[in-house]
Short mmCIF file of C-alpha atoms and ligand atoms in Angstrom, two decimals:
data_model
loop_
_atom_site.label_atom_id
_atom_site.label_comp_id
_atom_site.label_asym_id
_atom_site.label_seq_id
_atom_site.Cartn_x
_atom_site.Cartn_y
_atom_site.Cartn_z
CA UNK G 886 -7.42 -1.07 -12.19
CA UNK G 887 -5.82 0.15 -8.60
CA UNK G 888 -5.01 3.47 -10.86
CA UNK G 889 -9.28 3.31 -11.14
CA UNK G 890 -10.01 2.32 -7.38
CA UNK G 891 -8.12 4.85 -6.07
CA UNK G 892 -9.72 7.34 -8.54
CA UNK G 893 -12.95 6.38 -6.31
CA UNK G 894 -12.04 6.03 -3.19
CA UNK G 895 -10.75 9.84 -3.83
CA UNK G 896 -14.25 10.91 -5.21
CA UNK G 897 -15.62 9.97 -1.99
CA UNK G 898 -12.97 11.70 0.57
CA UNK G 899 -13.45 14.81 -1.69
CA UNK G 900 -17.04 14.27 -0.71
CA UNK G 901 -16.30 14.28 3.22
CA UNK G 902 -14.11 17.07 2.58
CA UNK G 903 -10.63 16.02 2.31
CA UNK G 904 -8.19 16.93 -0.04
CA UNK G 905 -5.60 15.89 -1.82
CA UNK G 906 -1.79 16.86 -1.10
CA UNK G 907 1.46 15.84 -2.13
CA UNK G 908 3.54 16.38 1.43
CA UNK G 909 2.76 13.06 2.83
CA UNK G 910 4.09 14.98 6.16
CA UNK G 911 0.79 17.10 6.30
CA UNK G 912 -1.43 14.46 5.66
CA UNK G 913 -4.52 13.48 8.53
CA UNK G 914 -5.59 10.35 6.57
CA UNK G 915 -3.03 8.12 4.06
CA UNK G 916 -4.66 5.25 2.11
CA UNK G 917 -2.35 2.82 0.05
CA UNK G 918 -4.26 1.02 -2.46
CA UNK G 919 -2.25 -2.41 -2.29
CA UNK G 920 -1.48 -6.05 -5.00
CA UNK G 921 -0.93 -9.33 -4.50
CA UNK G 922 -0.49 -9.91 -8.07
CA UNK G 923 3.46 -10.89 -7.20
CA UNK G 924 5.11 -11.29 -3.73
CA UNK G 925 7.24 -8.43 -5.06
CA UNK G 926 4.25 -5.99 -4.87
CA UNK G 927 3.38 -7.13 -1.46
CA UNK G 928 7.21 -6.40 0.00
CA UNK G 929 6.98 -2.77 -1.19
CA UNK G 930 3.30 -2.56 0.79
CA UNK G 931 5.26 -3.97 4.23
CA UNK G 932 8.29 -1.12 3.81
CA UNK G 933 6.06 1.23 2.86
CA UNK G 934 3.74 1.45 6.37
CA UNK G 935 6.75 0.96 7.98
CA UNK G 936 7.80 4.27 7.22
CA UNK G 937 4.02 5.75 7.67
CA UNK G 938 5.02 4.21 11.32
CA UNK G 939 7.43 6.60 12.10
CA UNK G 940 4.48 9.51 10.89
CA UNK G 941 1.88 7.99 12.75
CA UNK G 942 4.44 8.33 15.75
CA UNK G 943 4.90 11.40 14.98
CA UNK G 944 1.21 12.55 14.37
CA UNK G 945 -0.70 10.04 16.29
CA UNK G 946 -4.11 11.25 14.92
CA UNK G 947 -2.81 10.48 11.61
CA UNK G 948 -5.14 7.69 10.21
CA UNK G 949 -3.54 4.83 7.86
CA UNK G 950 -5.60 2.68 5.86
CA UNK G 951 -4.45 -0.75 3.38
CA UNK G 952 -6.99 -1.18 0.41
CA UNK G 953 -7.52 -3.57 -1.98
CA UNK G 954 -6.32 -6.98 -2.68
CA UNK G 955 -3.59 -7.15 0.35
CA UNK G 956 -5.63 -5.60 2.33
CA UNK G 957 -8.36 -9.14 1.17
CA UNK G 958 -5.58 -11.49 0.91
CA UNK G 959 -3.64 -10.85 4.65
CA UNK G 960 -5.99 -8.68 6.71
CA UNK G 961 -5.01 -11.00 9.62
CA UNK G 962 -1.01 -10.66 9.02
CA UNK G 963 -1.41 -6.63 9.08
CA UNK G 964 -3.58 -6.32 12.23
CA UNK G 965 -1.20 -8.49 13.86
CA UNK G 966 2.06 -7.32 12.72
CA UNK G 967 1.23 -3.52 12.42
CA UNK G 968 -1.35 -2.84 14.88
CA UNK G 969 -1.23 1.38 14.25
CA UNK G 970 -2.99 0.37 11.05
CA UNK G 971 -6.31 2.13 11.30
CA UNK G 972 -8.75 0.59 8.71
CA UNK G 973 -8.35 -2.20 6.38
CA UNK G 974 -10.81 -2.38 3.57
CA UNK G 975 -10.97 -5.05 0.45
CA UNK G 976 -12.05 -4.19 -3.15
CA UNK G 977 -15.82 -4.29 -2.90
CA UNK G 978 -15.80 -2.35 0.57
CA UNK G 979 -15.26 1.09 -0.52
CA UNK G 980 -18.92 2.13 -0.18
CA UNK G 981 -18.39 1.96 3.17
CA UNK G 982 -15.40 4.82 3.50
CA UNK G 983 -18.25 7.27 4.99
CA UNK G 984 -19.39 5.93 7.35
CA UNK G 985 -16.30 4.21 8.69
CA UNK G 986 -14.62 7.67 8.81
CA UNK G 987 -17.82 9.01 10.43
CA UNK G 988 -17.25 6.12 13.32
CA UNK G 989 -13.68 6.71 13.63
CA UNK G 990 -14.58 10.21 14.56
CA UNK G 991 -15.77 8.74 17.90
CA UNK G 992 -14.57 5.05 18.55
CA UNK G 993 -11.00 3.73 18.52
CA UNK G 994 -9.27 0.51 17.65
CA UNK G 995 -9.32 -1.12 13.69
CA UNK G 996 -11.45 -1.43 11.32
CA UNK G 997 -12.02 -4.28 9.08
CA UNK G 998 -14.21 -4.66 5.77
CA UNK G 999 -13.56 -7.40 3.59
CA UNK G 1000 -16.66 -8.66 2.11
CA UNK G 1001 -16.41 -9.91 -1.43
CA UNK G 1002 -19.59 -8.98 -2.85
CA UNK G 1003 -21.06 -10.88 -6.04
CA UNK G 1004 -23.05 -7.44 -7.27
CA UNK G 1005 -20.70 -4.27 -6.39
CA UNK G 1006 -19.52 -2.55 -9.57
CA UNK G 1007 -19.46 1.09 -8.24
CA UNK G 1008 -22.54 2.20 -10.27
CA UNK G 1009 -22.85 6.16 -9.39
CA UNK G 1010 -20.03 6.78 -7.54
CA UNK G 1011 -18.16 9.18 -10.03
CA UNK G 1012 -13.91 8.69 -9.74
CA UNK G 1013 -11.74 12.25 -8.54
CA UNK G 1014 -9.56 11.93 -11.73
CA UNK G 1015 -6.91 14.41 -12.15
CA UNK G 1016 -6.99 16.54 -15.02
CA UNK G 1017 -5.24 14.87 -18.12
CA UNK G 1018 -5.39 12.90 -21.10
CA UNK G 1019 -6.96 9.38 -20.51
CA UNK G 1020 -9.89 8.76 -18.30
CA UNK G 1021 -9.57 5.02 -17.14
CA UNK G 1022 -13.18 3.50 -16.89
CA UNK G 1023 -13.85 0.16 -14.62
CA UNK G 1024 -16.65 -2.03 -16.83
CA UNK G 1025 -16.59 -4.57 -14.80
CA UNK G 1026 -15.28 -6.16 -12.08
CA UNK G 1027 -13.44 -9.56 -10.76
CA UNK G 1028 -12.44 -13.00 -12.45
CA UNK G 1029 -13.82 -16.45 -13.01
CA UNK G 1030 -11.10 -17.92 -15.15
CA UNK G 1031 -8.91 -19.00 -12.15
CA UNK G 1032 -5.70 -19.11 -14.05
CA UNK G 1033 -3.41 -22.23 -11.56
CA UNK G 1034 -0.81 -19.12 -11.20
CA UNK G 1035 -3.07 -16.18 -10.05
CA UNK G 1036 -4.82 -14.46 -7.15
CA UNK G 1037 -7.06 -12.05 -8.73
CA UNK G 1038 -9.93 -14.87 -8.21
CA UNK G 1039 -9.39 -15.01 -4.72
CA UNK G 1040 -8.57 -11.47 -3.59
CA UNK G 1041 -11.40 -9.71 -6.22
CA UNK G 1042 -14.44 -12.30 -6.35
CA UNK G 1043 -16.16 -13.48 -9.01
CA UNK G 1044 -17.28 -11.43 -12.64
CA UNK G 1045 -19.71 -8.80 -12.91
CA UNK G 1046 -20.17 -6.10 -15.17
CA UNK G 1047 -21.77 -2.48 -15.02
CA UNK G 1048 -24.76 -1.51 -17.19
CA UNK G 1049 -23.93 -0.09 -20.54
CA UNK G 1050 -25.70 3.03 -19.48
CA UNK G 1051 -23.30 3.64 -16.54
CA UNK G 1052 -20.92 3.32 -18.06
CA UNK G 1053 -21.60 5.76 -21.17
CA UNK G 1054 -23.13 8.30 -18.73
CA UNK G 1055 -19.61 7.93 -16.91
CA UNK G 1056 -17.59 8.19 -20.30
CA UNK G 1057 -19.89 10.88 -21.19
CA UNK G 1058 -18.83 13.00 -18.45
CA UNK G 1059 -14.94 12.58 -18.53
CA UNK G 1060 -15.20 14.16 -22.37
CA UNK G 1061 -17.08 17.26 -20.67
CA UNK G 1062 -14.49 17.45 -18.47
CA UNK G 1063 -11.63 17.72 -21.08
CA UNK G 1064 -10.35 14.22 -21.25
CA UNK G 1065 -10.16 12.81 -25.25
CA UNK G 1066 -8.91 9.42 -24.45
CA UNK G 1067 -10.79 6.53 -22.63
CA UNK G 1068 -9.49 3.29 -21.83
CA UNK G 1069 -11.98 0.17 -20.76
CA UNK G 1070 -10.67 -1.40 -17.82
CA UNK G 1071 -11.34 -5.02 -16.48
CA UNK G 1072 -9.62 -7.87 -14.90
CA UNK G 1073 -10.92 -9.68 -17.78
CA UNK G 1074 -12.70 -6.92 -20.15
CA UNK G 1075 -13.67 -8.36 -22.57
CA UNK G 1076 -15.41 -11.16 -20.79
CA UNK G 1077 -17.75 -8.28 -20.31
CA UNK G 1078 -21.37 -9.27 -20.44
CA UNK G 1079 -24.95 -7.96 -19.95
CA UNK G 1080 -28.49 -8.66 -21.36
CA UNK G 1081 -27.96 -5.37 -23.55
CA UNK G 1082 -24.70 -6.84 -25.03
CA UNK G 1083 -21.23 -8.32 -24.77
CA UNK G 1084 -18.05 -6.01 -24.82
CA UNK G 1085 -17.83 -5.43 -28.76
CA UNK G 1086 -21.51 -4.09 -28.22
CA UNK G 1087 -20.35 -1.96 -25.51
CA UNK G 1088 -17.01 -0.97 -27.47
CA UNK G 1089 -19.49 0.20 -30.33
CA UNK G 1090 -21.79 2.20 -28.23
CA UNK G 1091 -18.38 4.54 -26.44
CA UNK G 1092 -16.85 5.09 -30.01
CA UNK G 1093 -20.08 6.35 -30.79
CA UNK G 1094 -19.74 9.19 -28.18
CA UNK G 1095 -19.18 12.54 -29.36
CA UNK G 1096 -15.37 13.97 -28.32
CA UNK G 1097 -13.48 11.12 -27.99
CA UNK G 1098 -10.29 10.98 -30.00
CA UNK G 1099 -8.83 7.08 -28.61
CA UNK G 1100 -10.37 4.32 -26.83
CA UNK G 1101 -7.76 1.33 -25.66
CA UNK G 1102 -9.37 -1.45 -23.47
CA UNK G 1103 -6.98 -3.64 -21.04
CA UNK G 1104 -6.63 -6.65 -20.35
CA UNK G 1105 -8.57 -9.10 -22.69
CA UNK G 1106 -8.44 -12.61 -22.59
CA UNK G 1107 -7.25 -14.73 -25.74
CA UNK G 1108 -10.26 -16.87 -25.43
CA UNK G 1109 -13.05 -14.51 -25.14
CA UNK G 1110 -11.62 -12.08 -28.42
CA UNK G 1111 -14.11 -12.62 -31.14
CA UNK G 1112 -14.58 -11.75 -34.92
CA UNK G 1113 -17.74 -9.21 -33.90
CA UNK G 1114 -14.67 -6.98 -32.00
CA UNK G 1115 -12.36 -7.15 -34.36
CA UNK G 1116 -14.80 -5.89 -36.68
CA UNK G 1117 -15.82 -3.07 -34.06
CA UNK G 1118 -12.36 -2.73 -34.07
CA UNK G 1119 -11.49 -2.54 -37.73
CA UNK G 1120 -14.64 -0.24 -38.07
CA UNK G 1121 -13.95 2.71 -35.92
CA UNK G 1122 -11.26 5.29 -35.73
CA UNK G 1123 -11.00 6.04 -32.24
CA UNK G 1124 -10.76 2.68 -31.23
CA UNK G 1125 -7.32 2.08 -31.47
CA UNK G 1126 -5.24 -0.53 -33.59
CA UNK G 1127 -3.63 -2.15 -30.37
CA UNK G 1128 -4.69 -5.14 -28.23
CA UNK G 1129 -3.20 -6.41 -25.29
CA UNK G 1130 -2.85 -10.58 -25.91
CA UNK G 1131 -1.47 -11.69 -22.55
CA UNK G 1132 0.63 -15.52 -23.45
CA UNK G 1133 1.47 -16.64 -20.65
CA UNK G 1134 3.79 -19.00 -21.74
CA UNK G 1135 4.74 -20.76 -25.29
CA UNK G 1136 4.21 -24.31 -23.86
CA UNK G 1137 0.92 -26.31 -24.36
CA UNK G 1138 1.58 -28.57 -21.42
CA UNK G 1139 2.36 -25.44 -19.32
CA UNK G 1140 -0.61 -23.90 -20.76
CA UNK G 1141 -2.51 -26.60 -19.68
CA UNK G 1142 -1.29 -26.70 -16.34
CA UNK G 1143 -1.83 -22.60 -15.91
CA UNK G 1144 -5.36 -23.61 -16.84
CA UNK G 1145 -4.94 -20.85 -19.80
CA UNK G 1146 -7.34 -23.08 -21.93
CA UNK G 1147 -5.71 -21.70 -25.28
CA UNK G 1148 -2.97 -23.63 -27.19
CA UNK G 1149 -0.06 -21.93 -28.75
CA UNK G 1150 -1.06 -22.79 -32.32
CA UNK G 1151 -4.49 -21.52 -31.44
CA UNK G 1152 -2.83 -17.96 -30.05
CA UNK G 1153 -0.89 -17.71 -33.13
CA UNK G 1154 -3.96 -18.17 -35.26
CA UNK G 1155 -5.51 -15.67 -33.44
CA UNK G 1156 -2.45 -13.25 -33.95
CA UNK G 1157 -3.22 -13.94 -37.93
CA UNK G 1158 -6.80 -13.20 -37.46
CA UNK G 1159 -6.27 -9.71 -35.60
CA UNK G 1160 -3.50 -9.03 -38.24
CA UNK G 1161 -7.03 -9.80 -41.20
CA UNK G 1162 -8.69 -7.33 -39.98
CA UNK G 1163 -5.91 -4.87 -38.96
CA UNK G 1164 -3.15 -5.40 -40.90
CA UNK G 1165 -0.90 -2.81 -39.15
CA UNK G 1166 -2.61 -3.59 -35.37
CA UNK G 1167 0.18 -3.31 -32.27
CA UNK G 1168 0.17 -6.50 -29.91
CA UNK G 1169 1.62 -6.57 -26.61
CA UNK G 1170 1.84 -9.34 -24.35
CA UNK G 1171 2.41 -10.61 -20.62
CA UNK G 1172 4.68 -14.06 -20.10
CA UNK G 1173 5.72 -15.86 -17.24
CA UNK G 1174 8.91 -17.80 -17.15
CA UNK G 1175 9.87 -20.18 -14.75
CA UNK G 1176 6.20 -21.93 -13.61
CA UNK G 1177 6.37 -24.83 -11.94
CA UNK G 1178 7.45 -27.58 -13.76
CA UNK G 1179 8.88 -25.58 -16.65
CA UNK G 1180 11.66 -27.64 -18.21
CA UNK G 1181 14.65 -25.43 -20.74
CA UNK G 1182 12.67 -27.01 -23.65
CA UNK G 1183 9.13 -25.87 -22.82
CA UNK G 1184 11.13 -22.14 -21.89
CA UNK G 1185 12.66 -22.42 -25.28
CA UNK G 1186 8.78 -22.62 -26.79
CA UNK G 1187 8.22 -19.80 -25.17
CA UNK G 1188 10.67 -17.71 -26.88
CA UNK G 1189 10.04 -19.67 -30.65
CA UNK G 1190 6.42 -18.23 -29.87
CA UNK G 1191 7.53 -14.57 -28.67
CA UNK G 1192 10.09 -14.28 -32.00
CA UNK G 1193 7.13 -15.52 -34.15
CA UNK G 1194 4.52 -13.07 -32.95
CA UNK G 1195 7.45 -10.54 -32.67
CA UNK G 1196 4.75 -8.45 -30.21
CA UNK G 1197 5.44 -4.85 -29.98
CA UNK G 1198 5.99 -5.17 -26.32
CA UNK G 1199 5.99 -7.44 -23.31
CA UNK G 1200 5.53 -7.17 -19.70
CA UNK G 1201 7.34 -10.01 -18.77
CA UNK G 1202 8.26 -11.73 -15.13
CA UNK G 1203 9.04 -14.53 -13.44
CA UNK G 1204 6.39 -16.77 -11.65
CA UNK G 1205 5.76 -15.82 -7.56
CA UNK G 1206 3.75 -18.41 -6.02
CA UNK G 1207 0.94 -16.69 -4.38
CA UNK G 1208 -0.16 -19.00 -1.24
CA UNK G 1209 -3.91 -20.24 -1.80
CA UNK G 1210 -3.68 -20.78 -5.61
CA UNK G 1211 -3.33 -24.30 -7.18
CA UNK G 1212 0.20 -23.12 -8.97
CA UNK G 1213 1.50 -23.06 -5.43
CA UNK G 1214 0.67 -26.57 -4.66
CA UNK G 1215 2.75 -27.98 -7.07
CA UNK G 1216 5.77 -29.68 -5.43
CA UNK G 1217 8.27 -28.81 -8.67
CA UNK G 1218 8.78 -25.13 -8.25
CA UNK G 1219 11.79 -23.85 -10.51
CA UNK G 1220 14.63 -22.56 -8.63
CA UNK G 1221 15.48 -18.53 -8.42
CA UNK G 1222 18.37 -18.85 -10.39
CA UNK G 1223 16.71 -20.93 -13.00
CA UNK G 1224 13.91 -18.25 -13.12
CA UNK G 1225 16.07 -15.01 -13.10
CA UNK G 1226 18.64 -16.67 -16.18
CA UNK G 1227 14.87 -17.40 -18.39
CA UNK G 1228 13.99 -13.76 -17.52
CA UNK G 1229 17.06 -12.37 -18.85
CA UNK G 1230 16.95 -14.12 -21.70
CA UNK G 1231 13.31 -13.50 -22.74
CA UNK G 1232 13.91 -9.42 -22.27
CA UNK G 1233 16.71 -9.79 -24.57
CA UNK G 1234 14.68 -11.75 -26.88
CA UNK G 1235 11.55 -9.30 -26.41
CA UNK G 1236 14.45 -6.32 -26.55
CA UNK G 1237 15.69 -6.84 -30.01
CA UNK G 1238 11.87 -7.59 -31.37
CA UNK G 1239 10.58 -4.45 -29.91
CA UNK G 1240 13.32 -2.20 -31.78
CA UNK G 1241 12.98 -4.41 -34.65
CA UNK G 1242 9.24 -3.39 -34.48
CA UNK G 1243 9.93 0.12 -34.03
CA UNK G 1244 12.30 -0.08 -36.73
CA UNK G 1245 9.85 -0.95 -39.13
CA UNK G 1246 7.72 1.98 -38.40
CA UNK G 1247 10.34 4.34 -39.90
CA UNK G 1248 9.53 5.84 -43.23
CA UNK G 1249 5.33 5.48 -42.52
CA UNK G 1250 3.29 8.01 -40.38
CA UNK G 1251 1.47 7.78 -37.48
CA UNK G 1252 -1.01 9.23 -35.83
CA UNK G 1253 0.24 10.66 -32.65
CA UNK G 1254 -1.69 12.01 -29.81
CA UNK G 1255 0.18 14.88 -28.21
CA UNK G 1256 0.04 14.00 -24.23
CA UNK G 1257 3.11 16.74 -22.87
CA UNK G 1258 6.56 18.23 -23.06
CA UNK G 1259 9.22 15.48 -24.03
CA UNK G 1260 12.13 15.17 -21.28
CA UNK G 1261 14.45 15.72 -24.15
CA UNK G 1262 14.03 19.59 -24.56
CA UNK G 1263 11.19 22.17 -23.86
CA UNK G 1264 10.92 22.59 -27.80
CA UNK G 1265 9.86 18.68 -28.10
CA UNK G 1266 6.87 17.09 -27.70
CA UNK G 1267 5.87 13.64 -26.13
CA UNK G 1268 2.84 11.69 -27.60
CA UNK G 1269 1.58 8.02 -28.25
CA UNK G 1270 0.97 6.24 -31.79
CA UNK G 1271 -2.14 4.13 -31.64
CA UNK G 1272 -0.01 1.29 -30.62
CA UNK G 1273 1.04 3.00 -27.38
CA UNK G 1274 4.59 3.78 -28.39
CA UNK G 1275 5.61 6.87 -27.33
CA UNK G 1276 7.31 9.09 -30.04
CA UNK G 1277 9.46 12.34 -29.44
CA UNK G 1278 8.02 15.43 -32.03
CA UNK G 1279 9.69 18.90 -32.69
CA UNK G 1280 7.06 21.67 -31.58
CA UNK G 1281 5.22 23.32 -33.87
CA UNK G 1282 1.82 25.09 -34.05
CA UNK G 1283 0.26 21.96 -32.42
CA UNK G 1284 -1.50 21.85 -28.81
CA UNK G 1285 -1.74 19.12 -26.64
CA UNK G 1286 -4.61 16.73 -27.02
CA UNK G 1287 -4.11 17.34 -30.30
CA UNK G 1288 -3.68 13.95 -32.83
CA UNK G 1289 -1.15 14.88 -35.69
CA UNK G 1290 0.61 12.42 -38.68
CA UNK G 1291 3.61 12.11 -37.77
CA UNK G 1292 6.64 10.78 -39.98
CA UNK G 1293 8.60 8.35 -38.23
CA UNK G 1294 12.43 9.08 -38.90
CA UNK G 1295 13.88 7.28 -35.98
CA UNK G 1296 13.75 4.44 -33.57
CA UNK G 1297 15.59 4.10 -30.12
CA UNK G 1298 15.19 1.55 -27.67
CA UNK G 1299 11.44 1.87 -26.86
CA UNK G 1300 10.94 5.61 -28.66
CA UNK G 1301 9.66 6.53 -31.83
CA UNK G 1302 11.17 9.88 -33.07
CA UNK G 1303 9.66 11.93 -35.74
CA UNK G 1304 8.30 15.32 -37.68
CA UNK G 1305 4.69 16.37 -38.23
CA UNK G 1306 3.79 16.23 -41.58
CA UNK G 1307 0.92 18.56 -43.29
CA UNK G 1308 -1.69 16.54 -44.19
CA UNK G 1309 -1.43 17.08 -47.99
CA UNK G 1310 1.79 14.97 -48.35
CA UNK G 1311 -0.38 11.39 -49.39
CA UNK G 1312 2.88 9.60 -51.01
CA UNK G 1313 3.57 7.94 -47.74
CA UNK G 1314 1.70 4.79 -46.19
CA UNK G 1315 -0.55 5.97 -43.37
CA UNK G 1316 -0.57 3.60 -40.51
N1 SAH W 649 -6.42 -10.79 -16.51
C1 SAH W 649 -5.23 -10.60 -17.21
C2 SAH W 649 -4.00 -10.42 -16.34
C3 SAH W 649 -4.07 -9.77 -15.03
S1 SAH W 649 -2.65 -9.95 -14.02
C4 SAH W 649 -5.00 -11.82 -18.09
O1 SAH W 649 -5.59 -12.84 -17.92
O2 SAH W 649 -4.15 -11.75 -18.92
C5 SAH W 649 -1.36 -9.28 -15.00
C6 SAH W 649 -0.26 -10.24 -15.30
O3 SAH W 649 0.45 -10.57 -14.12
C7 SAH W 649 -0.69 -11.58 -15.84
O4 SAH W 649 -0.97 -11.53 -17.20
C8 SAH W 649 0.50 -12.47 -15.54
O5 SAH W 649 1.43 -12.45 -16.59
C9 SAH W 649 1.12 -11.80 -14.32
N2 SAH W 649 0.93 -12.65 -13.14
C10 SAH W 649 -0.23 -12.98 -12.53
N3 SAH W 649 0.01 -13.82 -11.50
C11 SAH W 649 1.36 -14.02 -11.46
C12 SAH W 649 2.20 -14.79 -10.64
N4 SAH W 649 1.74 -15.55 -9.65
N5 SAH W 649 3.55 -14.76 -10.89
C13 SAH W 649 4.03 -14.00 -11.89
N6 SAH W 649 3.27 -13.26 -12.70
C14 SAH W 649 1.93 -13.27 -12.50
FE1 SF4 W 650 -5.70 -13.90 -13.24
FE2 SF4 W 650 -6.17 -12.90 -15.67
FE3 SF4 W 650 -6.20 -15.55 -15.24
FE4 SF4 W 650 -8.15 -14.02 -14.23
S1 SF4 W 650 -7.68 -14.42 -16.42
S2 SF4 W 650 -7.10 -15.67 -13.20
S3 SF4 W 650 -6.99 -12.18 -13.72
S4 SF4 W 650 -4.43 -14.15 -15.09
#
């Protein structure tokens, strides 16, 4: 999503005639595009303009600006605490870079935008992407499900989606400019709704489009997956056999209490249902250990739920109260110690099921889009199987942005390895 934002807020400094350059020492305007999602996140924002302090001192026509949801959630702690900040500017303000840059021309002091709006989706205003494989699209924008634990609510206002036209026109134009996969981006995507149709509707509609070879959406919510997209799913080739089932937690009660409004025998019947319709369908997941309130037993449901699913791969962290929510109300936080020996047990859990996964794919081919030159030599390649595992390939005659069956000889920690096969060898299971 920030990866998407910035992509826009780009597209309109290339408009005012800026430019884009890597030597952060020649810079006349630095943007950081900032989350709250973790207090982590936040502490990297804070060093960070510390050290574009010492530039600014430096170069004190250097403009800085803090974007996005920090910039929503603490506008009052920056100004205060780092006045040389120049311009401060939440999600829906980005509209307004023009003319604020126009102003700044002539009028010192900061500048503050911070409106939440209920209608801004960024219709027409076409992203600066830089030339590559995947074009990430925005569908729509914000959250109403106000998970207890999370700030997204608060710091990117409530759910709205773009027009299904918009949004082809915009995937429409990232295949004319050379890009063959497109991934569907939302806080919630497929909450996605307009009068034309809900996401699978949507879904349909950009697999349609002529010159795309992979569409991946991210993130869905458990609740809001439904048998139409898994049959959208199912149905179409580019769309790939991967979904992104964030769990939260094996617990009901601490389900409940993260307001996730799913059970865990209900996500697990949900993991059969994807697994109906596509039988050989990657799942990766996001968990949180250590929410308030979590007793060893409810942590210990957690992992019986991650070693049933055994997903493919899992973001996984430990809860940071976020000030405002309802999660941080709760007077029986878990201690950091408690939190940091879950975490280390759930990655080794989550370690040993994603080789195990991986493991499993050696022997069949996949299809593997080939996205560059693989760290391990200049005569390897580096590409992704429909369920986003990256696999190492010895060159052939193949190009990049090509999609070649590979066979999968080898698995190593989170790596596929493998050799391209010609597609007359049919004795092996295609994936
Ligand atoms: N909308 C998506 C998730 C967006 S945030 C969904 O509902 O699944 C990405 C992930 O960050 C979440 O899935 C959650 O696992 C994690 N996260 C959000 N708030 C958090 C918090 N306060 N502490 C720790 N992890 C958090
Ligand atoms: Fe946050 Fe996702 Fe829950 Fe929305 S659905 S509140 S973005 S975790």
């Amino acid at each position: 999503m920030n990866v998407y934002d910035s992509e826009l807020v780009g597209g309109q400094l290339e408009k005012l005639g800026y430019k884009h350059t890597k030597k952060i020492d020649s810079a006349d305007l630095i943007f950081l595009n900032t989350c709250s999602i973790r207090e982590k996140a936040e502490e990297t924002v804070h060093n960070k303009l510390e050290n574009l302090h010492y530039l600014k001192k430096r170069n004190p026509k250097l403009l800085i600006g803090v974007l996005g949801c920090m910039a929503q959630n603490l506008k009052n702690e920056i100004l205060e605490s780092k006045p040389y900040v120049d311009i401060v500017l939440g999600p829906d303000s980005y509209r307004k870079i023009f003319d604020i840059l126009q102003f700044r021309k002539t009028q010192n002091g900061s500048i503050v935008d911070t409106k939440l709006s209920k209608f801004e989706v960024y219709n027409d205003l076409f992203p600066s992407r830089h030339k590559g494989i995947n074009a990430w699209i925005s569908i729509m924008r914000g959250c109403d499900k106000f998970c207890t634990f999370c700030i997204v609510p608060f710091t990117r206002g409530r759910e709205r989606s773009r027009t299904v036209n918009e949004i082809i026109k915009e995937a429409e134009k990232a295949v004319d400019d050379g890009f063959v996969e497109i991934t569907l981006l939302g806080q919630n995507v497929n909450s996605y709704f307009t009068p034309e149709g809900d996401f699978s509707y949507l879904l349909e509609r950009v697999a349609k489009i002529k010159g795309i070879k992979r569409i991946r959406y991210t993130s869905p919510h458990p609740q809001d997956i439904n048998q139409e997209l898994l049959k959208v799913m199912a149905k179409y080739e580019n769309i790939c056999n991967y979904i992104h089932l964030p769990l939260q937690s094996g617990s009901d009660r601490i389900l409940k209490r993260m307001n996730r409004t799913y059970t865990s025998k209900e996500f697990l019947s949900l993991v059969d249902l994807i697994k109906k319709y596509m039988p050989n369908c990657s799942i990766s997941t996001d968990i949180i250990v250590g929410f308030p309130g979590e007793t060893e037993e409810e942590f210990n449901d957690t992992l019986k739920v991650v070693d049933k699913v055994q997903f493919n791969f899992a973001y996984m962290f430990k809860y940071s109260s976020r000030p405002g929510t309802k999660a941080s109300q709760y007077t029986d936080q878990i201690d950091e110690n408690t939190k940091q020996m879950r975490l280390e047990k759930l990655i080794e859990h989550q370690r040993k099921n994603s080789l195990m996964a991986n493991r499993k794919q050696i022997g069949k081919i996949e299809k593997v889009l080939i996205e560059k030159d693989s760290k391990k030599s200049e005569h390897f390649w580096s590409g992704r199987t429909e369920g986003n595992i990256w696999t190492v390939i010895k060159k052939t005659d193949e190009n990049i942005k090509d999609i070649v069956p590979v066979l999968i000889n080898d698995a190593q920690g989170v790596t596929l390895f493998g050799e391209k096969i010609k597609n007359r060898e049919e004795n092996y299971e295609i994936n």
